[in-house]
């Protein structure tokens, strides 16, 4: 669909298989700018598929994946995608209502990607299991960046 710009499939329990199907569509879609998959039982496999799609997608600007089951593996895939993606401005992997299972390893991978990513301006990682050192790495990766908002 060349005219669809926003898609919210929150609370549909699509799981990893559904996330992989959406990722496949994202690889070729050039119109979708907003995607929300809040509370869908998406784990590392689904997050990795979405991350791989983000590496080639140039239209998506906002992605919400809160209240899923994404761990360090999925967060690392998101980090790998952020290292090459130039369109995403907002990534929410956790907010005050719910997070994922992201720990220090996943957060550190995202921090490394933020050092080279120039498009992301908002990152939400609240309600995860990120320790002080990894939080420090995240903050340091965007230090001095004007207009960047991070929620830990």
PDB file of C-alpha atoms in Angstrom:
ATOM      1  CA  UNK A   1       0.000   0.000   0.000  1.00  0.00           C
ATOM      2  CA  UNK A   2       1.607   3.247  -1.152  1.00  0.00           C
ATOM      3  CA  UNK A   3      -0.660   5.586   0.831  1.00  0.00           C
ATOM      4  CA  UNK A   4      -0.617   4.085   4.341  1.00  0.00           C
ATOM      5  CA  UNK A   5       1.592   6.250   6.563  1.00  0.00           C
ATOM      6  CA  UNK A   6       0.665   5.115  10.092  1.00  0.00           C
ATOM      7  CA  UNK A   7      -0.116   1.675  11.469  1.00  0.00           C
ATOM      8  CA  UNK A   8      -0.971   0.767  15.058  1.00  0.00           C
ATOM      9  CA  UNK A   9      -1.445  -2.909  15.861  1.00  0.00           C
ATOM     10  CA  UNK A  10      -1.204  -2.579  19.645  1.00  0.00           C
ATOM     11  CA  UNK A  11      -2.473  -5.416  21.883  1.00  0.00           C
ATOM     12  CA  UNK A  12      -2.909  -7.992  19.122  1.00  0.00           C
ATOM     13  CA  UNK A  13      -0.546 -10.744  20.331  1.00  0.00           C
ATOM     14  CA  UNK A  14       1.074 -11.059  16.909  1.00  0.00           C
ATOM     15  CA  UNK A  15       4.208 -12.627  18.426  1.00  0.00           C
ATOM     16  CA  UNK A  16       7.463 -13.218  16.610  1.00  0.00           C
ATOM     17  CA  UNK A  17       5.779 -14.654  13.508  1.00  0.00           C
ATOM     18  CA  UNK A  18       3.594 -11.579  13.078  1.00  0.00           C
ATOM     19  CA  UNK A  19       6.558  -9.274  13.682  1.00  0.00           C
ATOM     20  CA  UNK A  20       8.553 -11.161  11.041  1.00  0.00           C
ATOM     21  CA  UNK A  21       5.713 -10.731   8.534  1.00  0.00           C
ATOM     22  CA  UNK A  22       5.541  -7.009   9.261  1.00  0.00           C
ATOM     23  CA  UNK A  23       9.331  -6.791   8.952  1.00  0.00           C
ATOM     24  CA  UNK A  24       9.177  -8.387   5.508  1.00  0.00           C
ATOM     25  CA  UNK A  25       6.683  -5.711   4.429  1.00  0.00           C
ATOM     26  CA  UNK A  26       8.863  -2.961   5.935  1.00  0.00           C
ATOM     27  CA  UNK A  27      11.767  -4.051   3.748  1.00  0.00           C
ATOM     28  CA  UNK A  28       9.909  -2.883   0.637  1.00  0.00           C
ATOM     29  CA  UNK A  29       7.513  -0.261   2.024  1.00  0.00           C
ATOM     30  CA  UNK A  30       8.326   3.361   1.227  1.00  0.00           C
ATOM     31  CA  UNK A  31       5.326   5.184   2.730  1.00  0.00           C
ATOM     32  CA  UNK A  32       4.882   4.028   6.334  1.00  0.00           C
ATOM     33  CA  UNK A  33       6.319   6.566   8.776  1.00  0.00           C
ATOM     34  CA  UNK A  34       4.776   5.396  12.078  1.00  0.00           C
ATOM     35  CA  UNK A  35       4.484   1.834  13.413  1.00  0.00           C
ATOM     36  CA  UNK A  36       3.288   0.860  16.877  1.00  0.00           C
ATOM     37  CA  UNK A  37       3.413  -2.763  18.021  1.00  0.00           C
ATOM     38  CA  UNK A  38       2.891  -2.238  21.755  1.00  0.00           C
ATOM     39  CA  UNK A  39       2.046  -5.323  23.844  1.00  0.00           C
ATOM     40  CA  UNK A  40       2.220  -7.995  21.165  1.00  0.00           C
ATOM     41  CA  UNK A  41       4.339 -10.754  22.752  1.00  0.00           C
ATOM     42  CA  UNK A  42       7.234  -9.941  20.422  1.00  0.00           C
ATOM     43  CA  UNK A  43      10.511 -11.483  21.555  1.00  0.00           C
ATOM     44  CA  UNK A  44      14.077 -11.399  20.312  1.00  0.00           C
ATOM     45  CA  UNK A  45      13.277 -13.230  17.078  1.00  0.00           C
ATOM     46  CA  UNK A  46      10.615 -10.710  16.065  1.00  0.00           C
ATOM     47  CA  UNK A  47      12.726  -7.748  17.161  1.00  0.00           C
ATOM     48  CA  UNK A  48      15.667  -9.067  15.153  1.00  0.00           C
ATOM     49  CA  UNK A  49      13.469  -9.337  12.047  1.00  0.00           C
ATOM     50  CA  UNK A  50      12.267  -5.758  12.547  1.00  0.00           C
ATOM     51  CA  UNK A  51      15.837  -4.613  13.147  1.00  0.00           C
ATOM     52  CA  UNK A  52      16.975  -6.241   9.910  1.00  0.00           C
ATOM     53  CA  UNK A  53      14.142  -4.496   8.066  1.00  0.00           C
ATOM     54  CA  UNK A  54      15.085  -1.138   9.593  1.00  0.00           C
ATOM     55  CA  UNK A  55      18.551  -1.544   8.129  1.00  0.00           C
ATOM     56  CA  UNK A  56      17.035  -1.170   4.635  1.00  0.00           C
ATOM     57  CA  UNK A  57      13.831   0.815   5.282  1.00  0.00           C
ATOM     58  CA  UNK A  58      14.151   4.543   4.601  1.00  0.00           C
ATOM     59  CA  UNK A  59      10.633   5.789   5.396  1.00  0.00           C
ATOM     60  CA  UNK A  60       9.855   4.768   8.985  1.00  0.00           C
ATOM     61  CA  UNK A  61      10.483   7.628  11.414  1.00  0.00           C
ATOM     62  CA  UNK A  62       8.740   6.421  14.593  1.00  0.00           C
ATOM     63  CA  UNK A  63       8.680   2.885  16.037  1.00  0.00           C
ATOM     64  CA  UNK A  64       7.014   1.820  19.294  1.00  0.00           C
ATOM     65  CA  UNK A  65       7.756  -1.645  20.699  1.00  0.00           C
ATOM     66  CA  UNK A  66       6.899  -1.228  24.397  1.00  0.00           C
ATOM     67  CA  UNK A  67       5.460  -3.968  26.618  1.00  0.00           C
ATOM     68  CA  UNK A  68       6.825  -6.873  24.634  1.00  0.00           C
ATOM     69  CA  UNK A  69       9.371  -9.584  25.486  1.00  0.00           C
ATOM     70  CA  UNK A  70      12.414  -8.164  23.730  1.00  0.00           C
ATOM     71  CA  UNK A  71      15.692  -9.003  25.427  1.00  0.00           C
ATOM     72  CA  UNK A  72      19.334  -8.199  24.807  1.00  0.00           C
ATOM     73  CA  UNK A  73      19.461 -10.099  21.506  1.00  0.00           C
ATOM     74  CA  UNK A  74      16.574  -8.106  20.059  1.00  0.00           C
ATOM     75  CA  UNK A  75      17.942  -4.839  21.435  1.00  0.00           C
ATOM     76  CA  UNK A  76      21.322  -5.614  19.869  1.00  0.00           C
ATOM     77  CA  UNK A  77      19.581  -6.119  16.519  1.00  0.00           C
ATOM     78  CA  UNK A  78      17.905  -2.734  16.994  1.00  0.00           C
ATOM     79  CA  UNK A  79      21.321  -1.251  17.724  1.00  0.00           C
ATOM     80  CA  UNK A  80      22.762  -2.787  14.556  1.00  0.00           C
ATOM     81  CA  UNK A  81      19.894  -1.269  12.594  1.00  0.00           C
ATOM     82  CA  UNK A  82      20.370   2.154  14.185  1.00  0.00           C
ATOM     83  CA  UNK A  83      24.004   2.100  13.112  1.00  0.00           C
ATOM     84  CA  UNK A  84      22.933   2.208   9.440  1.00  0.00           C
ATOM     85  CA  UNK A  85      19.367   3.592   9.478  1.00  0.00           C
ATOM     86  CA  UNK A  86      19.057   7.290   8.622  1.00  0.00           C
ATOM     87  CA  UNK A  87      15.288   7.816   8.839  1.00  0.00           C
ATOM     88  CA  UNK A  88      14.197   6.692  12.320  1.00  0.00           C
ATOM     89  CA  UNK A  89      13.818   9.650  14.685  1.00  0.00           C
ATOM     90  CA  UNK A  90      11.928   7.971  17.545  1.00  0.00           C
ATOM     91  CA  UNK A  91      12.449   4.507  19.018  1.00  0.00           C
ATOM     92  CA  UNK A  92      10.447   3.511  22.087  1.00  0.00           C
ATOM     93  CA  UNK A  93      11.410   0.181  23.648  1.00  0.00           C
ATOM     94  CA  UNK A  94      10.002   1.097  27.039  1.00  0.00           C
ATOM     95  CA  UNK A  95       7.930   3.784  28.714  1.00  0.00           C
ATOM     96  CA  UNK A  96       6.377   4.325  32.133  1.00  0.00           C
ATOM     97  CA  UNK A  97       3.568   1.907  31.255  1.00  0.00           C
ATOM     98  CA  UNK A  98       5.751  -1.018  30.224  1.00  0.00           C
ATOM     99  CA  UNK A  99       9.113  -2.041  28.912  1.00  0.00           C
ATOM    100  CA  UNK A 100      10.786  -5.189  27.714  1.00  0.00           C
ATOM    101  CA  UNK A 101      13.531  -7.456  29.067  1.00  0.00           C
ATOM    102  CA  UNK A 102      16.442  -5.350  27.852  1.00  0.00           C
ATOM    103  CA  UNK A 103      19.515  -5.454  30.068  1.00  0.00           C
ATOM    104  CA  UNK A 104      23.011  -4.017  29.994  1.00  0.00           C
ATOM    105  CA  UNK A 105      24.183  -5.904  26.893  1.00  0.00           C
ATOM    106  CA  UNK A 106      21.315  -4.670  24.707  1.00  0.00           C
ATOM    107  CA  UNK A 107      21.520  -1.141  26.074  1.00  0.00           C
ATOM    108  CA  UNK A 108      25.267  -1.026  25.419  1.00  0.00           C
ATOM    109  CA  UNK A 109      24.713  -2.152  21.808  1.00  0.00           C
ATOM    110  CA  UNK A 110      22.209   0.678  21.352  1.00  0.00           C
ATOM    111  CA  UNK A 111      24.672   3.114  22.947  1.00  0.00           C
ATOM    112  CA  UNK A 112      27.372   2.086  20.456  1.00  0.00           C
ATOM    113  CA  UNK A 113      24.961   2.626  17.554  1.00  0.00           C
ATOM    114  CA  UNK A 114      24.001   6.071  18.830  1.00  0.00           C
ATOM    115  CA  UNK A 115      27.602   7.170  18.398  1.00  0.00           C
ATOM    116  CA  UNK A 116      27.192   6.901  14.603  1.00  0.00           C
ATOM    117  CA  UNK A 117      23.436   7.416  14.157  1.00  0.00           C
ATOM    118  CA  UNK A 118      22.546  11.039  13.433  1.00  0.00           C
ATOM    119  CA  UNK A 119      18.789  10.735  12.826  1.00  0.00           C
ATOM    120  CA  UNK A 120      17.424   9.443  16.154  1.00  0.00           C
ATOM    121  CA  UNK A 121      16.240  12.253  18.421  1.00  0.00           C
ATOM    122  CA  UNK A 122      14.083  10.344  20.936  1.00  0.00           C
ATOM    123  CA  UNK A 123      14.861   7.051  22.681  1.00  0.00           C
ATOM    124  CA  UNK A 124      12.603   5.443  25.263  1.00  0.00           C
ATOM    125  CA  UNK A 125      14.034   2.639  27.385  1.00  0.00           C
ATOM    126  CA  UNK A 126      12.054   3.006  30.604  1.00  0.00           C
ATOM    127  CA  UNK A 127      10.824  -0.097  32.457  1.00  0.00           C
ATOM    128  CA  UNK A 128      13.718  -2.304  31.369  1.00  0.00           C
ATOM    129  CA  UNK A 129      16.562  -3.828  33.417  1.00  0.00           C
ATOM    130  CA  UNK A 130      19.379  -1.480  32.490  1.00  0.00           C
ATOM    131  CA  UNK A 131      22.065  -0.978  35.128  1.00  0.00           C
ATOM    132  CA  UNK A 132      23.901   2.207  36.030  1.00  0.00           C
ATOM    133  CA  UNK A 133      26.967   1.535  33.845  1.00  0.00           C
ATOM    134  CA  UNK A 134      24.895   0.864  30.723  1.00  0.00           C
ATOM    135  CA  UNK A 135      22.742   3.921  31.458  1.00  0.00           C
ATOM    136  CA  UNK A 136      25.950   5.922  31.684  1.00  0.00           C
ATOM    137  CA  UNK A 137      27.100   4.536  28.324  1.00  0.00           C
ATOM    138  CA  UNK A 138      23.787   5.553  26.765  1.00  0.00           C
ATOM    139  CA  UNK A 139      24.023   9.075  28.158  1.00  0.00           C
ATOM    140  CA  UNK A 140      27.656   9.422  27.079  1.00  0.00           C
ATOM    141  CA  UNK A 141      26.841   8.279  23.527  1.00  0.00           C
ATOM    142  CA  UNK A 142      24.586  11.306  22.971  1.00  0.00           C
ATOM    143  CA  UNK A 143      26.403  13.812  25.158  1.00  0.00           C
ATOM    144  CA  UNK A 144      26.351  17.251  23.583  1.00  0.00           C
ATOM    145  CA  UNK A 145      23.703  16.282  21.048  1.00  0.00           C
ATOM    146  CA  UNK A 146      21.206  19.130  20.787  1.00  0.00           C
ATOM    147  CA  UNK A 147      17.527  18.225  21.009  1.00  0.00           C
ATOM    148  CA  UNK A 148      18.049  14.572  21.962  1.00  0.00           C
ATOM    149  CA  UNK A 149      15.549  13.129  24.467  1.00  0.00           C
ATOM    150  CA  UNK A 150      16.253   9.899  26.306  1.00  0.00           C
ATOM    151  CA  UNK A 151      14.002   8.222  28.836  1.00  0.00           C
ATOM    152  CA  UNK A 152      15.625   5.660  31.107  1.00  0.00           C
TER     153      UNK A 152
END
